[in-house]
Coordinates of C-alpha atoms and ligand atoms in Angstrom, one line a residue:
Chain T
M1 CA 164.5 106.8 103.7
V2 CA 164.7 106.7 100.0
H3 CA 162.6 109.4 98.4
H4 CA 161.2 109.1 94.8
P5 CA 159.5 112.3 93.9
H6 CA 157.7 111.1 90.8
A7 CA 156.3 107.7 90.1
A8 CA 159.4 105.6 90.1
A9 CA 159.5 103.2 87.2
S10 CA 163.2 102.9 87.7
A11 CA 165.0 100.1 89.5
R12 CA 164.9 100.7 93.3
P13 CA 168.3 100.9 95.0
D14 CA 166.9 99.7 98.3
R15 CA 165.9 96.2 97.3
P16 CA 166.8 93.6 94.7
A17 CA 165.2 94.5 91.4
A18 CA 162.2 92.2 91.1
P19 CA 161.1 91.5 87.6
A20 CA 158.1 93.8 86.8
A21 CA 154.9 91.8 87.0
I22 CA 152.8 94.7 85.9
S23 CA 153.9 97.6 83.9
I24 CA 151.6 100.5 83.4
R25 CA 152.9 102.9 80.8
A26 CA 151.3 106.3 80.3
V27 CA 147.9 105.0 81.0
S28 CA 145.1 107.5 81.2
K29 CA 141.3 107.4 81.2
T30 CA 138.7 109.9 80.1
Y31 CA 135.1 108.9 80.5
R32 CA 132.8 110.1 77.7
T33 CA 129.5 110.8 79.3
R34 CA 126.3 112.0 77.7
D35 CA 125.3 114.5 80.4
H36 CA 128.6 115.8 81.7
G37 CA 130.8 115.7 78.6
D38 CA 134.3 114.2 79.0
V39 CA 135.5 113.4 82.5
A40 CA 139.2 113.1 82.9
A41 CA 139.5 110.4 85.6
L42 CA 143.1 109.3 85.3
A43 CA 146.0 111.4 84.1
A44 CA 148.8 109.6 82.2
T45 CA 150.2 107.2 84.8
T46 CA 153.4 105.2 84.6
V47 CA 154.4 102.7 87.3
E48 CA 155.7 99.2 87.6
L49 CA 154.8 96.6 90.2
G50 CA 157.4 94.0 91.0
D51 CA 156.6 90.3 91.0
G52 CA 155.3 89.3 94.4
S53 CA 155.2 92.8 95.8
F54 CA 152.4 94.2 97.9
V55 CA 151.5 97.7 96.7
A56 CA 148.9 99.9 98.3
L57 CA 147.2 102.7 96.4
V58 CA 145.8 105.6 98.4
G59 CA 144.3 108.9 97.3
P60 CA 141.3 111.2 97.7
S61 CA 137.9 110.0 96.8
G62 CA 137.1 110.2 93.1
C63 CA 140.8 110.5 92.1
G64 CA 140.7 107.5 89.7
K65 CA 141.9 104.6 91.9
S66 CA 139.0 102.3 90.9
T67 CA 139.4 103.4 87.3
L68 CA 143.0 102.2 87.3
L69 CA 142.0 98.9 88.9
K70 CA 139.3 98.3 86.4
I71 CA 141.7 98.9 83.6
L72 CA 144.2 96.4 85.1
A73 CA 141.4 93.9 85.6
G74 CA 140.3 94.1 82.0
I75 CA 136.9 95.4 83.1
Q76 CA 137.2 98.5 81.0
P77 CA 139.7 99.8 78.4
Q78 CA 142.1 102.6 79.0
S79 CA 141.9 105.7 76.8
E80 CA 145.6 105.8 76.2
G81 CA 148.7 104.0 77.1
E82 CA 149.6 100.4 77.6
V83 CA 149.2 97.9 80.4
L84 CA 151.3 94.7 80.5
I85 CA 150.4 92.0 82.9
H86 CA 153.2 89.4 82.8
G87 CA 153.8 90.4 79.3
R88 CA 150.2 90.2 78.2
R89 CA 147.7 93.1 77.7
A90 CA 145.1 93.7 80.3
G91 CA 141.9 91.8 79.3
E92 CA 144.0 89.2 77.6
A93 CA 145.4 87.9 80.9
R94 CA 142.5 85.4 81.4
G95 CA 142.8 83.6 84.7
D96 CA 145.9 85.5 85.7
V97 CA 144.1 88.2 87.7
G98 CA 142.0 87.8 90.8
V99 CA 139.7 90.7 91.8
V100 CA 138.1 91.6 95.1
L101 CA 135.7 94.6 95.3
Q102 CA 134.4 96.6 98.2
S103 CA 131.3 94.4 98.5
P104 CA 131.7 90.6 98.3
V105 CA 129.6 90.4 95.0
L106 CA 128.8 86.8 95.6
F107 CA 126.2 85.0 93.4
P108 CA 123.2 84.3 95.8
W109 CA 122.0 81.3 93.8
R110 CA 125.4 79.5 94.1
S111 CA 126.6 77.9 97.3
I112 CA 129.8 79.2 98.8
L113 CA 131.8 76.4 97.2
Q114 CA 130.1 77.1 93.8
N115 CA 130.9 80.8 94.2
V116 CA 134.6 80.0 94.8
M117 CA 134.5 77.6 91.8
L118 CA 133.0 80.3 89.4
P119 CA 136.4 81.3 87.9
V120 CA 137.1 77.6 87.3
A121 CA 133.8 77.2 85.5
I122 CA 134.5 80.3 83.4
L123 CA 138.0 79.3 82.4
G124 CA 136.8 75.8 81.6
L125 CA 139.3 74.2 84.0
D126 CA 139.1 70.7 85.4
R127 CA 136.4 70.9 88.1
A128 CA 137.4 67.8 90.0
R129 CA 141.0 69.0 90.4
Y130 CA 140.1 72.5 91.3
R131 CA 137.4 71.4 93.8
E132 CA 140.3 70.4 96.1
E133 CA 141.9 73.8 95.5
A134 CA 138.7 75.6 96.3
M135 CA 138.3 73.7 99.5
A136 CA 141.9 74.5 100.4
M137 CA 141.2 78.2 99.7
L138 CA 138.1 78.1 101.9
G139 CA 140.4 76.6 104.6
L140 CA 142.9 79.4 104.0
V141 CA 140.2 82.1 104.7
E142 CA 138.9 80.0 107.6
L143 CA 135.6 79.1 106.0
Q144 CA 135.9 75.3 106.2
G145 CA 132.5 73.8 106.9
F146 CA 130.7 76.6 105.1
E147 CA 131.1 75.3 101.5
G148 CA 127.5 74.1 101.3
R149 CA 126.0 77.3 102.7
Y150 CA 124.5 80.1 100.6
P151 CA 125.9 83.7 100.8
R152 CA 122.9 85.0 102.7
E153 CA 123.7 82.6 105.5
L154 CA 127.1 84.3 106.0
S155 CA 128.1 87.5 107.7
G156 CA 129.6 90.4 105.7
G157 CA 133.1 89.5 106.8
M158 CA 132.6 85.9 106.0
Q159 CA 131.2 86.8 102.6
Q160 CA 134.2 89.0 101.9
R161 CA 136.6 86.1 102.9
A162 CA 134.7 83.9 100.4
A163 CA 135.3 86.5 97.8
I164 CA 139.0 86.4 98.6
A165 CA 139.0 82.6 98.2
R166 CA 137.3 83.0 94.9
A167 CA 139.9 85.5 93.7
L168 CA 142.7 83.0 94.7
V169 CA 141.2 79.7 93.5
T170 CA 142.8 79.7 90.0
D171 CA 146.1 80.8 91.5
P172 CA 146.4 84.1 89.6
R173 CA 149.7 85.8 89.9
L174 CA 148.1 89.2 90.4
L175 CA 145.5 90.1 93.0
L176 CA 143.6 93.4 92.7
M177 CA 141.6 94.6 95.6
D178 CA 139.4 97.7 95.7
E179 CA 138.7 98.7 99.3
P180 CA 138.0 95.1 100.1
F181 CA 137.5 95.8 103.8
G182 CA 135.8 99.2 103.5
A183 CA 132.3 97.8 104.4
L184 CA 133.5 96.0 107.5
D185 CA 133.6 97.2 111.1
A186 CA 136.9 98.3 112.6
M187 CA 137.5 95.0 114.6
T188 CA 136.7 92.7 111.7
R189 CA 138.8 94.9 109.5
E190 CA 141.9 94.7 111.6
H191 CA 141.5 90.9 111.8
M192 CA 141.1 90.7 108.0
N193 CA 144.3 92.8 107.6
V194 CA 146.3 90.3 109.7
E195 CA 144.7 87.5 107.7
L196 CA 145.5 89.1 104.4
Q197 CA 149.1 89.5 105.4
R198 CA 149.2 85.8 106.4
I199 CA 147.7 84.7 103.0
W200 CA 150.1 87.0 101.1
L201 CA 153.1 85.7 103.0
E202 CA 152.0 82.2 102.1
K203 CA 151.1 82.8 98.5
R204 CA 153.4 85.7 97.5
K205 CA 151.0 87.1 94.9
T206 CA 151.6 90.5 93.4
V207 CA 148.9 92.5 95.2
L208 CA 147.5 96.0 94.4
L209 CA 145.3 97.1 97.3
I210 CA 143.2 100.3 97.1
T211 CA 142.3 101.6 100.5
H212 CA 141.0 104.7 102.2
S213 CA 142.8 103.8 105.4
I214 CA 146.4 105.0 105.6
P215 CA 147.3 102.8 108.5
E216 CA 145.9 99.8 106.6
A217 CA 148.1 100.7 103.6
V218 CA 151.2 101.1 105.8
F219 CA 150.5 98.0 107.7
L220 CA 150.1 95.7 104.7
A221 CA 152.2 97.1 101.9
D222 CA 155.8 97.1 100.7
R223 CA 155.1 100.3 98.8
V224 CA 152.4 102.9 99.1
L225 CA 151.5 104.9 96.0
V226 CA 149.8 108.2 96.8
M227 CA 147.6 109.7 94.1
S228 CA 146.6 113.3 93.5
P229 CA 143.0 114.5 93.2
R230 CA 141.2 113.9 89.9
P231 CA 142.5 113.5 87.3
G232 CA 144.7 111.2 89.3
R233 CA 148.4 110.7 88.9
I234 CA 150.9 109.2 91.2
L235 CA 152.4 111.8 93.5
E236 CA 154.6 109.7 95.7
D237 CA 156.0 106.2 95.9
I238 CA 156.8 105.3 99.5
A239 CA 158.7 102.2 100.5
I240 CA 157.6 100.6 103.8
D241 CA 160.5 98.6 105.2
L242 CA 158.9 97.3 108.4
P243 CA 159.9 93.7 109.0
R244 CA 157.4 90.9 108.4
P245 CA 155.3 89.3 109.6
R246 CA 153.9 92.5 111.1
A247 CA 151.8 92.3 114.2
M248 CA 149.0 94.7 115.0
S249 CA 151.4 96.2 117.6
V250 CA 153.7 97.7 114.9
M251 CA 150.9 100.3 114.5
G252 CA 152.0 101.8 117.8
G253 CA 155.7 102.1 116.7
P254 CA 157.5 105.3 115.8
E255 CA 158.4 104.2 112.2
F256 CA 154.8 103.3 111.5
G257 CA 153.7 106.7 112.8
R258 CA 156.2 108.5 110.6
H259 CA 154.9 106.8 107.4
V260 CA 151.3 107.5 108.3
T261 CA 152.1 111.2 109.0
R262 CA 154.0 111.6 105.9
I263 CA 151.3 110.1 103.7
R264 CA 148.6 112.1 105.5
D265 CA 150.6 115.3 104.8
F266 CA 150.3 114.7 101.1
F267 CA 146.5 114.7 101.5
L268 CA 146.5 117.9 103.4
T269 CA 148.8 119.8 101.0
E270 CA 147.1 118.4 97.9
G271 CA 143.7 119.2 99.2
G272 CA 142.4 115.7 99.6
I273 CA 140.0 115.3 102.4
D274 CA 140.4 111.6 103.3
G275 CA 142.7 110.0 105.8
Chain K
M1 CA 101.0 83.9 108.2
T2 CA 102.5 81.3 110.4
A3 CA 102.1 80.9 114.1
I4 CA 105.7 82.2 114.5
D5 CA 104.7 85.6 113.0
R6 CA 102.1 86.1 115.7
R7 CA 104.4 85.4 118.7
Q8 CA 104.4 88.9 120.1
D9 CA 103.8 87.9 123.7
G10 CA 107.4 88.6 124.6
R11 CA 108.1 85.0 125.8
P12 CA 111.6 83.7 125.0
A13 CA 111.9 81.8 121.7
A14 CA 113.2 78.6 123.3
A15 CA 110.7 75.9 122.6
S16 CA 109.2 74.1 125.6
P17 CA 106.7 71.2 125.4
G18 CA 104.0 73.5 126.8
Q19 CA 104.6 76.0 124.0
H20 CA 104.4 73.3 121.3
R21 CA 101.0 72.3 122.7
S22 CA 99.8 75.9 122.7
R23 CA 101.0 76.5 119.2
A24 CA 99.2 73.4 118.0
S25 CA 96.0 74.4 119.8
E26 CA 96.3 77.9 118.3
K27 CA 96.4 76.3 114.8
A28 CA 93.4 74.1 115.6
R29 CA 91.5 77.2 116.7
D30 CA 92.4 79.0 113.5
I31 CA 91.1 76.1 111.4
A32 CA 87.9 76.0 113.5
V33 CA 87.3 79.7 113.0
T34 CA 87.7 79.4 109.2
L35 CA 85.6 76.3 108.9
G36 CA 83.0 77.7 111.2
F37 CA 82.5 80.8 109.1
L38 CA 82.3 78.7 105.9
V39 CA 79.6 76.5 107.4
L40 CA 77.7 79.6 108.6
T41 CA 77.8 81.3 105.2
V42 CA 76.8 78.2 103.2
G43 CA 74.0 77.5 105.8
T44 CA 72.7 81.0 105.6
W45 CA 72.8 80.9 101.8
E46 CA 70.8 77.6 101.8
V47 CA 68.2 79.0 104.3
L48 CA 67.8 82.3 102.4
V49 CA 67.3 80.6 99.0
R50 CA 64.7 78.3 100.4
A51 CA 62.9 81.0 102.4
L52 CA 62.8 83.5 99.6
H53 CA 61.9 80.9 97.0
L54 CA 64.6 82.1 94.6
P55 CA 64.4 80.4 91.2
D56 CA 67.4 78.0 90.8
Y57 CA 68.4 79.5 87.4
V58 CA 69.1 82.8 89.2
V59 CA 70.6 81.7 92.5
P60 CA 70.7 77.9 93.2
A61 CA 71.0 76.6 96.8
P62 CA 74.3 75.1 97.8
S63 CA 72.6 71.7 98.1
Q64 CA 71.5 71.9 94.5
I65 CA 75.0 72.9 93.4
A66 CA 76.4 69.9 95.2
M67 CA 73.9 67.6 93.5
A68 CA 74.7 69.0 90.1
L69 CA 78.4 68.6 90.7
K70 CA 77.9 65.0 91.8
R71 CA 75.7 64.2 88.8
G72 CA 78.1 65.8 86.3
L73 CA 81.1 63.9 87.8
A74 CA 79.2 60.6 88.0
S75 CA 78.2 60.7 84.4
G76 CA 81.8 61.5 83.4
L77 CA 80.5 64.6 81.5
Y78 CA 82.5 67.1 83.6
Q79 CA 85.7 65.1 83.4
R80 CA 85.5 65.1 79.6
H81 CA 85.1 68.9 79.3
L82 CA 87.6 69.5 82.1
G83 CA 90.2 67.4 80.3
V84 CA 89.8 69.5 77.1
T85 CA 90.0 72.8 79.0
V86 CA 93.0 71.9 81.2
Y87 CA 94.9 70.4 78.2
A88 CA 94.3 73.6 76.2
A89 CA 95.3 75.8 79.1
L90 CA 98.4 73.9 79.9
M91 CA 99.5 73.8 76.2
G92 CA 98.9 77.5 75.9
F93 CA 100.8 78.2 79.2
A94 CA 103.7 76.1 78.0
I95 CA 103.9 77.5 74.5
G96 CA 103.3 81.1 75.4
S97 CA 105.8 81.1 78.3
V98 CA 108.6 79.4 76.4
V99 CA 108.2 81.6 73.4
G100 CA 108.0 84.7 75.7
I101 CA 111.2 83.7 77.6
V102 CA 113.1 82.8 74.4
L103 CA 112.1 85.9 72.5
G104 CA 112.7 88.0 75.6
A105 CA 116.2 86.6 75.9
V106 CA 116.9 87.3 72.2
I107 CA 115.6 90.9 72.5
A108 CA 117.6 91.5 75.6
S109 CA 120.8 90.1 74.1
F110 CA 120.8 91.5 70.6
R111 CA 120.1 95.2 69.9
F112 CA 119.2 94.4 66.4
A113 CA 116.3 92.1 67.5
E114 CA 115.2 94.8 69.9
L115 CA 115.0 97.4 67.1
I116 CA 112.9 95.3 64.8
V117 CA 110.6 93.4 67.3
Y118 CA 110.1 95.7 70.2
P119 CA 107.8 98.3 68.5
Y120 CA 105.3 95.5 67.8
V121 CA 105.6 94.3 71.4
I122 CA 104.8 97.7 72.7
M123 CA 101.8 98.0 70.4
F124 CA 100.3 94.6 71.3
K125 CA 101.1 94.7 74.9
S126 CA 98.4 97.3 75.8
M127 CA 95.8 95.7 73.6
P128 CA 93.2 93.6 75.4
K129 CA 94.3 90.4 73.8
V130 CA 91.0 88.5 74.7
A131 CA 89.4 90.7 72.0
L132 CA 91.4 88.6 69.4
A133 CA 89.5 85.4 70.4
P134 CA 86.8 85.7 67.7
L135 CA 89.5 86.0 65.0
F136 CA 91.3 83.0 66.3
T137 CA 88.1 81.0 66.1
L138 CA 87.7 82.1 62.6
W139 CA 91.3 81.3 61.6
F140 CA 91.8 78.1 63.6
G141 CA 88.3 76.6 63.9
L142 CA 86.2 75.3 66.8
G143 CA 88.8 72.7 67.9
I144 CA 91.7 72.9 70.4
A145 CA 94.0 75.0 68.2
S146 CA 92.2 78.4 68.6
K147 CA 92.1 77.9 72.4
I148 CA 95.8 77.1 72.6
V149 CA 96.6 80.2 70.5
S150 CA 94.3 82.4 72.6
S151 CA 95.8 81.3 75.9
S152 CA 99.4 81.3 74.7
I153 CA 99.1 84.9 73.4
L154 CA 97.9 85.9 76.9
C155 CA 100.8 84.0 78.6
F156 CA 103.4 85.3 76.1
F157 CA 103.4 89.0 77.2
P158 CA 104.1 88.8 80.9
L159 CA 106.9 86.4 80.2
L160 CA 108.4 88.4 77.4
V161 CA 108.4 91.7 79.4
N162 CA 109.6 90.1 82.7
T163 CA 112.4 88.2 81.0
I164 CA 113.7 91.3 79.4
A165 CA 113.5 93.3 82.6
G166 CA 115.1 90.4 84.5
L167 CA 118.0 89.9 82.2
R168 CA 118.7 93.6 82.4
S169 CA 118.6 93.6 86.2
A170 CA 121.9 91.8 86.4
D171 CA 124.1 93.6 89.0
E172 CA 126.8 95.9 87.4
D173 CA 129.5 94.7 89.9
R174 CA 128.8 91.1 89.1
I175 CA 129.2 91.8 85.4
S176 CA 132.5 93.6 86.1
L177 CA 133.7 90.7 88.2
M178 CA 132.9 88.2 85.5
R179 CA 134.7 90.3 82.9
S180 CA 137.7 90.3 85.1
M181 CA 137.6 86.5 85.1
G182 CA 137.6 86.6 81.3
A183 CA 133.9 85.5 80.9
S184 CA 132.4 85.5 77.4
K185 CA 129.1 87.2 76.6
F186 CA 127.4 83.8 76.6
Q187 CA 129.0 82.9 80.0
I188 CA 127.8 86.2 81.5
F189 CA 124.3 85.3 80.2
W190 CA 124.4 81.8 81.5
Y191 CA 126.1 82.3 84.9
L192 CA 124.7 85.7 85.7
R193 CA 121.9 87.3 83.6
F194 CA 119.7 84.2 83.4
P195 CA 119.8 83.4 87.1
S196 CA 119.3 87.1 87.9
A197 CA 116.1 86.9 85.7
L198 CA 114.7 83.9 87.4
P199 CA 112.7 85.8 90.0
Y200 CA 111.2 87.9 87.3
I201 CA 110.5 84.9 85.1
M202 CA 108.8 83.0 88.0
A203 CA 106.6 86.1 88.7
G204 CA 105.7 86.1 85.0
L205 CA 104.7 82.4 85.3
E206 CA 102.5 83.1 88.3
L207 CA 100.7 85.7 86.2
A208 CA 100.6 83.5 83.1
V209 CA 99.1 80.5 84.8
V210 CA 96.0 82.6 85.7
L211 CA 95.9 84.1 82.2
A212 CA 96.2 80.7 80.5
L213 CA 92.8 79.6 82.0
I214 CA 91.2 82.9 81.1
G215 CA 92.4 82.7 77.5
T216 CA 91.0 79.2 77.1
I217 CA 87.6 80.0 78.6
V218 CA 87.2 83.1 76.5
A219 CA 88.0 81.1 73.4
E220 CA 85.5 78.5 74.4
F221 CA 82.9 81.2 75.0
V222 CA 83.4 82.5 71.5
G223 CA 82.9 79.0 70.0
A224 CA 84.2 75.5 70.6
H225 CA 83.1 71.9 70.4
A226 CA 83.9 71.1 74.0
G227 CA 85.4 72.5 77.2
L228 CA 84.2 73.9 80.5
G229 CA 83.5 77.3 78.9
T230 CA 81.3 75.6 76.3
L231 CA 79.6 73.7 79.0
I232 CA 78.8 76.9 80.9
Q233 CA 77.3 78.4 77.8
I234 CA 75.1 75.3 77.1
Q235 CA 73.9 75.3 80.8
N236 CA 73.2 79.0 80.6
A237 CA 71.1 78.5 77.5
N238 CA 69.2 75.7 79.3
M239 CA 68.7 77.9 82.4
D240 CA 70.7 75.3 84.4
G241 CA 71.7 77.5 87.4
P242 CA 73.1 74.7 89.6
G243 CA 75.1 73.3 86.6
Q244 CA 76.7 76.6 86.0
F245 CA 77.7 77.1 89.6
S246 CA 79.1 73.6 89.9
V247 CA 81.3 74.2 86.8
L248 CA 82.5 77.5 88.4
I249 CA 83.5 75.6 91.4
L250 CA 85.4 73.1 89.2
L251 CA 87.1 76.0 87.4
S252 CA 88.3 77.6 90.6
V253 CA 89.7 74.3 91.8
V254 CA 91.6 73.9 88.5
G255 CA 92.8 77.5 88.8
L256 CA 93.9 77.0 92.4
T257 CA 95.7 73.8 91.6
M258 CA 97.6 75.3 88.7
N259 CA 98.5 78.3 90.9
V260 CA 99.8 76.1 93.8
I261 CA 101.9 74.0 91.4
V262 CA 103.5 77.1 89.9
R263 CA 104.2 78.6 93.4
R264 CA 105.8 75.3 94.5
L265 CA 107.9 75.4 91.4
K266 CA 108.9 79.0 92.2
K267 CA 109.9 78.2 95.8
W268 CA 112.0 75.3 94.5
V269 CA 113.7 77.3 91.7
L270 CA 114.3 80.3 93.9
H271 CA 115.3 78.4 97.0
W272 CA 118.2 80.9 97.3
D273 CA 116.0 83.9 97.2
V274 CA 114.6 84.8 100.6
S275 CA 112.0 87.1 99.3
A276 CA 110.5 84.3 97.2
Q277 CA 109.9 82.1 100.2
G278 CA 107.2 83.9 102.0
S279 CA 103.6 82.8 101.7
D280 CA 102.7 85.8 99.5
P281 CA 99.1 86.9 99.4
N282 CA 97.5 86.0 96.1
T283 CA 96.5 89.3 94.8
Q284 CA 96.2 88.4 91.1
I285 CA 93.0 88.5 89.1
Ligands
ATP1 N1 131.5 105.1 84.3 C1 131.9 106.3 84.6 N2 131.4 107.3 83.8 C2 131.7 108.6 84.0 N3 132.5 109.0 85.0 C3 133.0 108.1 85.8 C4 132.7 106.7 85.6 N4 133.4 106.0 86.6 C5 134.1 106.9 87.3 N5 133.9 108.2 86.8 C6 134.5 109.4 87.4 O1 135.9 109.2 87.4 C7 136.4 109.7 88.5 C8 137.3 108.7 89.2 O2 136.4 107.6 89.6 P1 136.9 106.4 90.5 O3 135.8 105.5 90.7 O4 138.1 105.8 89.7 O5 137.4 107.1 91.8 P2 138.1 106.4 93.1 O6 139.4 107.0 93.2 O7 137.9 105.0 93.1 O8 137.1 107.0 94.2 P3 136.6 106.4 95.6 O9 137.8 106.4 96.5 O10 135.6 107.3 96.1 O11 136.2 105.0 95.3 C9 135.3 110.3 89.4 O12 135.3 111.7 89.2 C10 134.1 109.6 88.8 O13 133.0 110.5 88.9
MG2 MG1 136.7 103.5 94.1

């Protein structure tokens, strides 16, 4: 097992060096609040994500995971540092980033198809052409036949799958997911994990997945980044070399258990409570 | 309240022919109860007025009211005044609502506009606007203009306030998501803020449609050449009790019709909003 003590930005010896899709250089965030003064949410963080890699980010609650994701998504600016997404700054990478949040965040007045088509409308792309793409994405998340329904007519898991289809419709190279399955029951969640792996194997996007579930991170990711409590920084960068496609049964295997235990130990020694 | 709401008898929901029949008969019974009570009330009223020999300029009998309504409609007098009032109310409703929505959108979108306009809004909002009617008559005369101004002022405020609140109600996560898609400020308005405001705007319209009629009638009371409000004043001066009551009936029919139209519109516009679909009790003044 190759061990990288501090946020490896260097080329990894255990795999062919993929070109960095995302490079995060000394990025930090301090929220300026009226009532509580300055809140240091994210300490200077440097990390690179290889093109087409699946990276999971775990860490105690409130350590700055969502903050980092929002910076990458261009939702809010960093306080310091630089983010490059395929060579472009965060926020300028229009249409190159798909985002899935903890709740589906669908628009109730739009049908499922119209929801999936929202990024197409916003980017001013050819609707007729992308309509086919949207239908294909709905097929990919197994929602064919539901395109004319409204969000309220779908279950939570179905809504979340629609949200994934929406994130994929413009074929962005980077997929950012913030606890996308956190609100689902355990059974649906396991099913969604298998589905997500299938979609990823088919599409080979660069994925950054934030999760509170260590088994979920190990099951899905090539790399698990472990963050420290607030202000967050990356403590560990763990390669997961389990062969793919991974079946649910790998969770019972000894190697899987070793990874989970190792990551959990970080939480215990660093005082995080989750996991 | 539909028949389904009252199914608390524990029977399975599967529809059987027998159940259809019992639901239909339940409905017939409901209508019979409502109508029966109406007939009873009107009948008692008729009998009491005749027995007590009440003068018709104080409380007319239902039969007298019906006669007055028939006479007014047959001569075409009521239709003429009705047309004037409804036209003024609808114009006031349309103008006041549109201006309220547009100005609300401007105030919610541009901080500068909020800073210069909102203090006046706050000031005028709590003022009983009907008190302005005499001024409008003075400024705009006894024609249709002062009525339209009066009713549009009343309609303006609920739309302005609700539009601002509605545009600001847009969900934070949805805004974030749109930003991540690279949406412009205008796109966030068009695809998110405006649809989010629609339930508020429709609620504002429901209020405004009632206020539109109030604004028009008040302006007609203050002084106008024609309109149902004017007609009521003339009848009142002539001690024409049945006439006044018959016009009141006409007014409530107009009010009810306008209300139903707006509610239909609301259900259609908010077809995606479950909370807008219920047959809500009409608790407005
Ligand atoms: N808009 C904000 N203003 C002020 N402080 C904020 C804001 N957003 C987040 N914070 C603070 O920044 C810190 C990190 O928040 P963040 O949402 O990134 O945590 P997280 O790692 O995603 O936590 P969780 O796992 O519970 O979702 C927290 O202490 C939080 O209180
Ligand atoms: Mg979070």
